[in-house]
Coordinates of C-alpha atoms and ligand atoms in Angstrom, one line a residue:
M318 CA -22.5 26.6 -10.5
I319 CA -20.0 24.1 -11.4
S320 CA -18.4 26.2 -14.7
N321 CA -15.3 23.7 -15.5
P322 CA -15.9 20.3 -13.8
V323 CA -12.1 19.3 -13.9
L324 CA -10.5 19.9 -11.0
Q325 CA -6.8 21.9 -11.5
G326 CA -4.1 20.1 -10.3
F327 CA -6.2 17.7 -8.9
N328 CA -5.1 13.6 -8.6
P329 CA -7.1 10.6 -9.1
D330 CA -9.2 8.3 -7.1
P331 CA -11.3 11.3 -5.5
S332 CA -13.0 10.8 -2.3
I333 CA -15.4 14.3 -1.0
I334 CA -17.3 14.9 2.2
R335 CA -18.6 17.3 3.9
V336 CA -18.7 18.8 7.1
G337 CA -21.0 21.9 8.1
S338 CA -20.1 24.3 5.3
D339 CA -16.8 22.2 4.6
Y340 CA -16.2 20.4 1.8
Y341 CA -13.0 18.2 1.4
I342 CA -11.4 16.2 -1.7
A343 CA -9.3 13.3 -1.2
T344 CA -7.2 11.7 -4.0
S345 CA -4.0 9.5 -4.6
T346 CA -0.5 10.5 -4.6
F347 CA 0.9 7.1 -5.1
E348 CA 4.4 6.5 -4.5
W349 CA 4.7 10.5 -4.3
F350 CA 6.0 12.6 -0.9
P351 CA 4.3 13.1 1.3
G352 CA 1.2 10.7 1.0
V353 CA -2.0 11.5 -0.1
Q354 CA -3.6 15.4 -1.1
I355 CA -6.4 16.7 0.3
H356 CA -8.0 19.9 -0.5
H357 CA -10.2 22.3 0.8
S358 CA -13.4 24.4 -0.6
T359 CA -16.1 26.6 0.5
D360 CA -17.9 26.8 -2.4
L361 CA -17.9 24.1 -4.7
V362 CA -15.3 26.1 -6.9
N363 CA -12.5 27.7 -5.3
W364 CA -10.4 24.9 -4.6
R365 CA -6.8 24.9 -1.5
L366 CA -4.3 22.1 -1.1
V367 CA -5.4 22.1 3.0
S368 CA -2.8 18.9 3.9
R369 CA -0.7 16.1 3.4
P370 CA -1.3 13.4 6.1
L371 CA 1.2 11.0 5.3
R372 CA 4.0 12.8 5.5
R373 CA 5.9 11.3 8.5
S374 CA 8.0 8.2 8.9
S375 CA 6.1 6.2 11.5
Q376 CA 2.8 6.5 9.2
L377 CA 4.8 6.3 5.4
D378 CA 8.1 4.9 4.0
L379 CA 7.8 4.5 0.4
R380 CA 11.4 3.6 -0.6
G381 CA 11.0 0.4 -2.9
I382 CA 7.6 1.1 -3.8
P383 CA 7.3 0.5 -7.5
D384 CA 6.0 2.8 -9.8
S385 CA 2.2 3.6 -9.6
C386 CA 1.8 1.7 -6.6
G387 CA 1.8 3.4 -2.7
I388 CA -0.3 5.2 -2.1
W389 CA -4.0 4.2 -3.7
A390 CA -8.0 5.5 -3.5
P391 CA -8.1 8.0 -0.4
C392 CA -11.2 8.1 1.8
L393 CA -12.3 10.1 4.0
S394 CA -14.9 9.7 6.3
Y395 CA -16.5 12.3 9.6
A396 CA -17.7 10.8 12.4
K397 CA -17.8 11.1 16.7
G398 CA -15.5 15.3 15.9
R399 CA -13.1 12.7 14.1
F400 CA -12.6 12.4 10.7
Y401 CA -11.6 9.1 9.3
L402 CA -9.0 8.8 5.9
T403 CA -8.8 4.9 5.4
Y404 CA -5.9 4.8 2.3
S405 CA -4.3 1.0 0.9
L406 CA -1.0 1.0 0.9
V407 CA 0.2 -1.1 -2.4
R408 CA 3.1 -2.9 -3.4
R409 CA 2.8 -4.7 -5.5
Y410 CA 1.4 -4.6 -8.8
G411 CA 1.1 -8.1 -9.9
R412 CA 1.2 -9.3 -13.8
T413 CA -1.2 -11.6 -15.3
T414 CA 0.9 -11.5 -18.3
E415 CA 3.9 -13.5 -16.1
Y416 CA 1.4 -16.5 -16.6
G417 CA -0.6 -15.8 -19.1
A418 CA -4.0 -13.9 -19.9
Q419 CA -5.6 -16.0 -17.6
G420 CA -2.4 -16.2 -15.1
M421 CA -2.4 -15.5 -11.6
S422 CA -2.1 -11.9 -10.3
L423 CA -0.4 -12.2 -7.0
R424 CA -0.3 -8.6 -5.7
D425 CA 0.1 -6.8 -2.3
F426 CA -1.5 -4.1 -0.4
H427 CA -2.0 -3.4 3.0
N428 CA -4.7 -1.0 4.1
Y429 CA -5.0 1.8 7.0
V430 CA -7.1 4.3 8.9
V431 CA -5.7 7.1 10.0
T432 CA -7.9 9.8 11.9
A433 CA -7.6 13.4 12.9
D434 CA -10.1 16.2 15.3
A435 CA -9.3 18.8 12.6
I436 CA -7.9 18.2 8.2
E437 CA -4.9 20.1 8.4
G438 CA -3.3 18.8 12.2
D439 CA -1.2 16.0 12.7
W440 CA -2.7 12.8 11.0
S441 CA -2.0 9.7 13.9
D442 CA 0.0 7.3 13.1
P443 CA -1.6 4.3 10.1
V444 CA -3.4 1.8 12.3
Y445 CA -3.7 -1.9 10.4
L446 CA -7.4 -2.8 9.5
N447 CA -6.1 -5.6 5.8
S448 CA -4.9 -6.4 3.1
S449 CA -8.0 -8.4 1.3
G450 CA -8.2 -6.4 -1.3
F451 CA -8.1 -2.6 -2.2
D452 CA -10.0 0.6 -2.1
P453 CA -10.7 0.6 1.7
S454 CA -13.7 3.4 3.0
L455 CA -15.1 3.5 6.5
F456 CA -19.3 3.4 5.9
H457 CA -20.6 5.2 9.5
D458 CA -24.5 4.4 10.7
T459 CA -27.2 6.2 12.0
D460 CA -27.0 4.3 15.1
G461 CA -23.8 4.7 15.5
K462 CA -21.8 1.1 14.3
S463 CA -19.2 1.4 11.4
Y464 CA -17.6 -0.9 8.6
L465 CA -15.6 -1.1 6.7
L466 CA -15.0 -2.4 2.8
N467 CA -12.7 -3.2 -0.2
L468 CA -13.1 -4.7 -2.7
L469 CA -11.9 -8.5 -2.5
W470 CA -8.8 -10.0 -4.8
D471 CA -8.8 -12.9 -5.8
H472 CA -5.1 -13.5 -7.5
R473 CA -6.0 -17.5 -8.6
S474 CA -5.5 -18.0 -12.5
G475 CA -9.0 -18.9 -14.6
H476 CA -11.3 -16.0 -11.2
N477 CA -12.3 -13.7 -11.5
R478 CA -9.8 -11.3 -9.4
F479 CA -12.6 -8.3 -8.5
A480 CA -14.4 -10.4 -6.5
G481 CA -16.6 -8.0 -4.9
I482 CA -16.8 -5.7 -2.3
L483 CA -16.2 -7.0 1.6
M484 CA -17.0 -5.7 4.6
Q485 CA -16.9 -6.0 7.9
P486 CA -17.8 -4.2 11.1
Y487 CA -15.4 -2.1 12.3
D488 CA -14.7 -0.4 16.1
T489 CA -13.7 3.0 15.6
E490 CA -13.4 3.4 19.6
A491 CA -10.8 -0.2 19.6
R492 CA -9.8 0.4 16.7
V493 CA -10.4 -2.6 15.8
L494 CA -12.1 -5.1 12.8
F495 CA -14.6 -8.3 14.2
G496 CA -17.1 -10.0 13.4
E497 CA -16.9 -11.7 9.8
A498 CA -16.1 -10.0 6.4
K499 CA -18.9 -10.8 4.3
V500 CA -19.1 -9.8 0.4
I501 CA -22.1 -8.2 -0.4
F502 CA -21.8 -6.8 -3.9
E503 CA -20.3 -8.9 -7.1
G504 CA -20.4 -6.8 -9.8
T505 CA -22.6 -6.0 -12.4
E506 CA -21.2 -7.4 -16.2
L507 CA -19.2 -4.7 -16.7
G508 CA -16.2 -6.2 -14.2
Y509 CA -13.6 -4.9 -12.3
T510 CA -15.8 -3.8 -8.9
E511 CA -13.9 -1.3 -6.8
G512 CA -13.7 1.8 -4.9
P513 CA -17.0 1.6 -3.3
H514 CA -18.5 3.8 -1.4
L515 CA -21.6 3.5 1.2
Y516 CA -24.2 6.0 2.0
R517 CA -27.8 6.0 3.9
R518 CA -30.6 7.5 3.0
D519 CA -34.7 7.3 2.7
G520 CA -34.8 3.8 4.4
W521 CA -31.7 3.0 1.8
Y522 CA -28.6 2.0 1.3
Y523 CA -26.4 2.7 -1.5
L524 CA -23.0 1.4 -2.3
V525 CA -21.2 3.2 -5.6
V526 CA -18.9 1.2 -7.3
A527 CA -16.2 1.7 -9.8
E528 CA -16.5 -1.2 -12.6
G529 CA -15.4 -1.9 -16.3
G530 CA -11.5 -1.3 -15.3
T531 CA -10.2 2.8 -15.0
G532 CA -9.5 3.1 -18.9
W533 CA -12.0 3.6 -21.2
D534 CA -14.8 2.6 -20.3
H535 CA -14.2 3.0 -16.6
A536 CA -17.9 3.2 -14.7
V537 CA -20.1 4.7 -11.7
T538 CA -22.2 1.8 -10.7
L539 CA -24.6 2.8 -8.7
A540 CA -26.9 -0.4 -6.1
R541 CA -29.2 -0.2 -3.5
S542 CA -30.8 -2.3 -0.8
R543 CA -33.2 -2.0 2.2
D544 CA -30.7 -4.6 3.7
L545 CA -27.2 -3.2 4.7
Y546 CA -26.2 -6.5 4.1
G547 CA -27.9 -6.7 1.3
P548 CA -28.8 -8.2 -1.4
Y549 CA -28.2 -5.2 -3.7
E550 CA -30.2 -4.1 -6.3
V551 CA -28.5 -2.6 -9.4
C552 CA -29.7 1.2 -10.7
P553 CA -32.2 -0.3 -13.6
Y554 CA -30.7 3.0 -16.1
G555 CA -27.0 1.9 -16.2
P556 CA -23.8 3.6 -14.9
I557 CA -24.8 6.6 -13.7
V558 CA -22.0 8.4 -15.2
T559 CA -19.3 7.4 -17.6
S560 CA -18.3 8.2 -21.1
R561 CA -17.7 4.7 -22.2
G562 CA -18.6 4.2 -25.6
R563 CA -18.4 8.0 -26.1
P564 CA -15.1 9.0 -27.3
D565 CA -16.5 12.6 -28.5
L566 CA -16.5 13.3 -24.4
A567 CA -14.3 15.7 -23.6
L568 CA -13.7 13.5 -20.3
Q569 CA -12.8 10.0 -20.9
K570 CA -12.6 6.8 -18.4
A571 CA -15.2 9.0 -16.1
G572 CA -15.9 6.8 -13.1
H573 CA -14.1 6.1 -9.3
G574 CA -17.1 8.5 -7.8
D575 CA -18.2 9.3 -4.2
L576 CA -20.8 11.2 -3.5
V577 CA -22.1 14.1 -1.3
E578 CA -24.8 16.4 -0.8
A579 CA -24.2 20.3 -0.8
E580 CA -25.4 22.5 2.2
D581 CA -28.0 23.5 0.0
G582 CA -29.7 19.8 0.8
T583 CA -28.4 19.1 -4.0
W584 CA -26.1 16.5 -4.3
L585 CA -22.5 16.2 -6.6
M586 CA -20.2 12.9 -7.3
A587 CA -16.8 13.6 -7.4
Y588 CA -15.3 11.0 -10.0
L589 CA -11.8 10.0 -11.8
C590 CA -11.6 11.4 -15.4
A591 CA -8.3 11.6 -17.7
R592 CA -8.2 14.0 -20.7
P593 CA -6.2 13.0 -23.8
V594 CA -3.9 15.5 -26.0
P595 CA -6.1 16.6 -28.6
G596 CA -5.9 14.0 -32.0
T597 CA -4.5 11.0 -29.9
Q598 CA -5.1 8.6 -27.0
A599 CA -2.1 9.7 -24.3
C600 CA -3.4 11.5 -21.2
V601 CA 0.2 12.9 -20.1
L602 CA -1.6 14.5 -17.6
G603 CA -2.7 11.0 -16.1
R604 CA -6.2 10.9 -14.7
E605 CA -7.8 13.9 -12.5
T606 CA -10.8 14.8 -11.2
A607 CA -14.7 16.0 -12.0
L608 CA -17.1 17.5 -9.9
Q609 CA -20.8 16.7 -11.1
P610 CA -24.3 18.0 -9.8
V611 CA -26.5 14.9 -9.7
R612 CA -29.9 13.9 -8.9
W613 CA -31.8 12.2 -7.3
T614 CA -35.0 10.3 -10.3
A615 CA -37.8 10.3 -8.2
D616 CA -37.8 5.8 -8.1
G617 CA -35.3 6.5 -6.0
W618 CA -32.1 6.5 -8.2
I619 CA -29.3 9.0 -9.4
E620 CA -28.5 10.6 -13.2
P621 CA -26.6 13.7 -14.3
S622 CA -27.9 16.7 -13.6
E623 CA -26.6 17.6 -16.9
P624 CA -26.0 16.0 -19.8
L625 CA -22.3 14.6 -19.1
A626 CA -21.2 15.9 -22.9
Q627 CA -22.3 19.8 -21.9
V628 CA -20.6 18.9 -18.4
G629 CA -17.5 18.1 -20.0
Q630 CA -16.6 20.4 -21.7
P631 CA -13.8 21.4 -19.1
A632 CA -13.5 25.7 -19.2
K633 CA -11.3 27.3 -21.9
A634 CA -8.3 28.0 -19.2
S635 CA -6.0 31.4 -19.8
A636 CA -3.6 31.3 -22.6
E637 CA -1.2 31.7 -20.4
E638 CA -0.8 31.8 -17.1
T639 CA 2.9 31.5 -14.8
Q640 CA 3.3 30.2 -11.7
R641 CA 6.8 31.0 -10.5
Y642 CA 8.2 29.5 -7.7
A643 CA 11.0 31.5 -5.6
F644 CA 12.8 28.9 -3.1
G645 CA 12.6 30.4 0.8
S646 CA 12.5 28.5 3.9
T647 CA 9.4 25.5 2.8
L648 CA 9.3 24.1 -0.8
P649 CA 6.1 25.4 -2.6
E650 CA 3.1 23.0 -1.9
D651 CA 2.8 22.3 -5.4
F652 CA 6.6 20.2 -4.9
Q653 CA 6.7 16.9 -4.5
W654 CA 9.5 14.1 -4.4
L655 CA 9.5 10.4 -4.3
R656 CA 9.1 7.8 -1.4
T657 CA 11.5 8.4 0.8
P658 CA 10.5 9.9 4.3
Y659 CA 14.0 11.8 4.9
P660 CA 13.4 14.4 2.2
D661 CA 17.1 16.2 4.2
A662 CA 18.9 13.6 2.2
L663 CA 17.6 14.4 -1.5
F664 CA 17.7 18.3 -0.9
S665 CA 18.2 21.9 0.8
L666 CA 16.3 24.5 1.4
S667 CA 19.1 26.6 4.0
A668 CA 22.7 25.1 2.1
R669 CA 22.5 27.7 -0.3
P670 CA 20.0 30.7 1.2
G671 CA 17.0 31.6 -1.6
H672 CA 17.9 28.2 -3.3
L673 CA 17.0 24.4 -3.6
T674 CA 19.7 22.5 -3.5
L675 CA 20.0 18.8 -5.0
F676 CA 22.3 16.8 -3.5
G677 CA 22.9 14.2 -5.9
C678 CA 22.0 10.5 -5.1
E679 CA 21.2 7.6 -6.5
T680 CA 20.6 7.6 -10.6
I681 CA 17.2 8.9 -12.3
G682 CA 14.0 6.0 -12.4
S683 CA 15.9 4.7 -9.3
L684 CA 12.6 3.4 -6.5
F685 CA 14.4 4.1 -3.9
E686 CA 16.6 7.3 -3.4
Q687 CA 16.4 9.5 -6.3
S688 CA 17.1 13.4 -5.7
L689 CA 14.0 14.8 -7.9
V690 CA 12.0 17.2 -7.1
A691 CA 8.7 18.2 -8.9
R692 CA 5.1 19.5 -9.5
R693 CA 2.6 18.0 -12.1
Q694 CA 2.0 18.4 -15.6
T695 CA -1.4 20.0 -15.6
S696 CA -1.9 21.2 -19.3
F697 CA -1.7 19.9 -22.3
G698 CA 0.7 23.0 -23.7
Y699 CA 3.5 24.6 -21.1
E700 CA 6.7 26.1 -20.5
A701 CA 8.9 25.1 -17.4
T702 CA 11.9 27.4 -16.7
T703 CA 14.8 26.8 -14.1
V704 CA 18.5 28.2 -13.5
V705 CA 21.1 26.1 -12.1
D706 CA 24.7 26.3 -11.0
F707 CA 26.5 22.3 -11.7
E708 CA 29.1 21.9 -11.9
P709 CA 29.9 18.1 -12.3
E710 CA 33.5 16.4 -12.5
S711 CA 32.7 13.3 -13.3
F712 CA 30.1 11.8 -15.8
Q713 CA 28.5 10.2 -12.9
Q714 CA 27.6 13.2 -11.7
S715 CA 24.0 15.6 -13.9
A716 CA 21.6 17.7 -12.9
G717 CA 19.1 19.4 -14.5
L718 CA 15.4 19.7 -15.6
V719 CA 13.1 16.6 -16.8
C720 CA 9.7 16.0 -17.0
Y721 CA 8.9 12.3 -15.8
Y722 CA 5.9 10.2 -15.5
N723 CA 8.3 7.4 -14.1
S724 CA 11.7 5.3 -14.1
T725 CA 10.6 3.8 -17.8
K726 CA 9.7 7.1 -19.1
F727 CA 11.2 10.5 -18.5
H728 CA 13.0 13.7 -20.8
Y729 CA 16.1 14.3 -18.6
A730 CA 17.7 17.6 -19.5
C731 CA 21.1 17.3 -17.4
I732 CA 24.2 19.1 -17.1
S733 CA 26.6 16.6 -17.0
F734 CA 31.0 16.2 -17.3
D735 CA 32.9 13.7 -19.6
E736 CA 36.5 13.6 -20.9
A737 CA 35.7 14.5 -24.1
A738 CA 33.1 17.0 -23.9
G739 CA 33.4 18.4 -20.6
R740 CA 31.1 20.2 -19.2
H741 CA 27.9 19.5 -21.5
L742 CA 24.2 19.8 -22.0
R743 CA 22.3 16.7 -23.0
V744 CA 19.1 14.7 -22.8
M745 CA 18.9 11.7 -21.5
S746 CA 15.3 9.7 -22.4
A747 CA 13.7 6.7 -20.4
L748 CA 11.3 5.3 -22.8
P749 CA 8.5 2.7 -22.8
D750 CA 9.4 1.0 -25.8
P751 CA 11.1 -2.7 -25.0
A752 CA 12.6 -2.0 -29.2
C753 CA 14.0 1.3 -27.5
P754 CA 14.7 1.7 -23.8
E755 CA 17.1 4.7 -24.2
A756 CA 17.9 7.7 -26.5
L757 CA 20.6 10.0 -25.4
S758 CA 20.3 13.7 -27.8
K759 CA 23.5 15.4 -28.6
I760 CA 25.9 16.8 -26.9
Y761 CA 26.2 20.5 -26.6
P762 CA 28.9 21.6 -24.7
L763 CA 28.3 24.6 -21.7
P764 CA 30.5 27.3 -20.6
A765 CA 30.8 27.3 -16.6
G766 CA 28.6 29.2 -14.3
P767 CA 24.6 28.9 -14.0
V768 CA 22.8 27.8 -16.8
E769 CA 19.4 28.5 -17.7
L770 CA 16.9 25.8 -18.5
R771 CA 13.8 25.3 -20.6
V772 CA 11.2 22.5 -21.9
V773 CA 8.4 23.8 -24.0
S774 CA 5.6 21.4 -24.7
D775 CA 2.3 21.6 -26.9
G776 CA 1.0 18.6 -25.3
R777 CA 2.5 16.2 -27.5
H778 CA 6.3 17.4 -28.6
L779 CA 8.3 18.8 -26.0
W780 CA 11.4 21.5 -27.1
F781 CA 14.2 21.5 -23.8
S782 CA 16.8 24.9 -25.0
Y783 CA 19.4 26.6 -22.5
R784 CA 20.8 30.1 -21.5
S785 CA 24.3 31.1 -20.5
D786 CA 25.5 33.5 -22.8
G787 CA 21.9 35.9 -22.9
A788 CA 20.7 34.0 -25.9
W789 CA 18.9 31.0 -25.9
H790 CA 19.7 27.9 -27.8
Q791 CA 16.6 25.2 -29.1
L792 CA 18.3 21.9 -28.9
E793 CA 17.8 20.8 -32.2
E794 CA 15.8 17.1 -31.4
V795 CA 12.3 17.4 -30.5
F796 CA 11.5 15.0 -28.1
D797 CA 7.3 12.9 -27.8
A798 CA 5.8 14.2 -25.1
T799 CA 2.6 11.1 -25.6
C800 CA 5.2 8.5 -24.4
L801 CA 5.0 10.5 -20.7
S802 CA 1.2 9.2 -21.0
D803 CA -0.8 6.8 -18.9
E804 CA -1.2 5.0 -22.2
A805 CA 2.6 4.8 -23.2
T806 CA 3.8 2.0 -20.9
L807 CA 5.2 -1.7 -20.9
P808 CA 3.0 -4.2 -21.0
G809 CA 1.7 -5.0 -17.0
H810 CA 4.2 -1.7 -15.8
P811 CA 1.0 0.3 -14.1
S812 CA 1.5 3.6 -15.0
F813 CA -1.9 5.9 -12.6
T814 CA 0.4 8.9 -12.0
G815 CA 0.9 11.7 -14.6
T816 CA 3.3 13.2 -16.2
F817 CA 5.3 15.6 -13.5
V818 CA 7.7 18.3 -14.5
G819 CA 10.8 19.6 -12.1
M820 CA 14.3 19.4 -11.1
A821 CA 16.8 15.9 -10.5
C822 CA 20.7 15.3 -9.8
Q823 CA 21.8 11.9 -9.7
D824 CA 25.8 11.6 -8.6
T825 CA 27.3 7.8 -8.1
S826 CA 30.3 8.5 -7.6
G827 CA 28.9 9.1 -3.4
R828 CA 29.3 12.7 -3.2
A829 CA 26.9 13.7 -3.6
C830 CA 27.6 17.0 -5.7
P831 CA 25.5 19.9 -5.0
A832 CA 22.9 21.6 -7.7
H833 CA 21.8 24.5 -6.5
F834 CA 18.4 25.4 -8.3
A835 CA 17.7 29.5 -8.2
G836 CA 13.4 28.8 -8.5
F837 CA 11.0 27.3 -10.8
A838 CA 8.4 28.5 -13.0
Y839 CA 5.6 27.0 -14.8
T840 CA 3.6 28.6 -17.3
R841 CA 0.5 27.0 -18.9
R842 CA 0.0 27.1 -23.0
D843 CA -2.5 27.2 -24.8
A844 CA -1.8 23.9 -27.0
A845 CA -2.9 25.8 -30.7
T846 CA 0.0 28.4 -29.8
E847 CA 2.4 25.0 -29.5
A848 CA 1.3 23.4 -32.7
A849 CA 2.3 25.8 -34.8
S850 CA 5.8 25.3 -34.9
V851 CA 6.7 22.5 -37.0
P852 CA 8.8 20.1 -35.0
R853 CA 12.1 18.8 -36.5
R854 CA 14.3 15.4 -35.5
R855 CA 12.3 14.0 -33.4
V856 CA 13.8 11.2 -30.5
G857 CA 11.0 8.7 -28.8
M858 CA 8.4 9.2 -32.1
Ligands
6LW2272 C1 -7.4 2.7 -7.7 C2 -8.9 2.1 -8.0 C3 -8.8 2.3 -9.6 O1 -7.5 2.1 -5.8 O2 -6.9 3.0 -9.6 O3 -10.0 3.6 -11.0 C4 -7.1 2.5 -8.7 N1 -10.1 3.3 -10.0 O4 -10.0 2.5 -7.4 C5 -5.5 3.0 -8.5 O5 -6.0 4.8 -9.3

């Protein structure tokens, strides 16, 4: 029984399959490396990260990729003893505001497929499919034929950008598309028709799509046809899952769903959701993945097995739960870095045994090669700590603890050096506010030697502290955590990833000054326990 529909630590855009008694969910990773996350379960309750398939330079190089672009909407399928994973590599988001509300939206995305005989094995190099629109998925029909679906993107001013669901035959052996690509479904009045998945059941072809846009109006639409190429009749009862118009639901932005038949014959839907920080409209955890039982109705449609309101109440997490990370020979699996397939240029786990050594590279927020290693924020309230040994000799060198959403929004508690203050700690903030794009805290002088850094969050505020002489010293400033959210963003700048917390180092002098991190800890906290803290001067509010 699924007691907590929100799967902790999962990214958005879930695709779910079952092979025998094994369930797999693939989710998006955007500009984070390696690409795609695949989790495995046999009971739908306990999940384990088993693969990040796109990890070689021959598969993926995200250097230069804009924030929240990169890997979108991976889709798993299984046929003829082989796993298939399709995905979009998004290189340009495009902005309608560039040319006014009805302006052109020029975007660049390329769809690929990789294959593997075993999920946890090596995946192939990508096979190019097309660039006509994002959210590719493969449908393998019962007659052995396969088809590629993806949305058709129309960039022209005055046209519906989400111009329908394209389908084209795909030869899985020759690994090529062939025949004609046809629009099989133009979507409903909800618009933003994307994320197509096709299924065959009881002589029907069922098409699931995401509609309403990946925000508060998000929804899952179901349509069906006796003919693969349509016409597709839309479910007469409306979207099968949505939180649209229901601000009371704990799970918001419900959409982008994928169906799977469980081993016992029941059905489930994995879908995208989001949980705003209580009392705000800020989704600091980004969009997540939920899993919900559904059932077929007597007239051949689908409905949630339990009211979304009931399913939407995530089980109460334990008040305190600490994950401690030691740095041995491999990077702990919760951690990722940004964009490059060559992480040796960013960090080492052998330069100082027992430490993660970050080599100062480009500036924090670089779209190319920045030394930043972090894990997703998976709870509103949390405490993160690390110990860093870093001896900067220049203002161009800094290292420390970072709460990072993307290049336009982060709070970076960094150790640096300048002629007047010498070695010191300071929080450098990038804010998604054109009127106030950055902020700097006071300078806090530091003695020589390793420094322990800590950040505490109640979901809405951040408090930074440091310790180098036995006692913790909390910085005077309080920092806004809600600006690190999907909603706090610059016009036309996508924010899809959610917030990460981790370690960073930069050295624009080019000397690759090393920062040695002796460990990292993340403690989930019940947000209520921090809300009582009275924030003092606030930064970025
Ligand atoms: C994804 C699209 C969407 O490709 O957001 O919510 C995009 N839906 O289907 C990125 O997550």
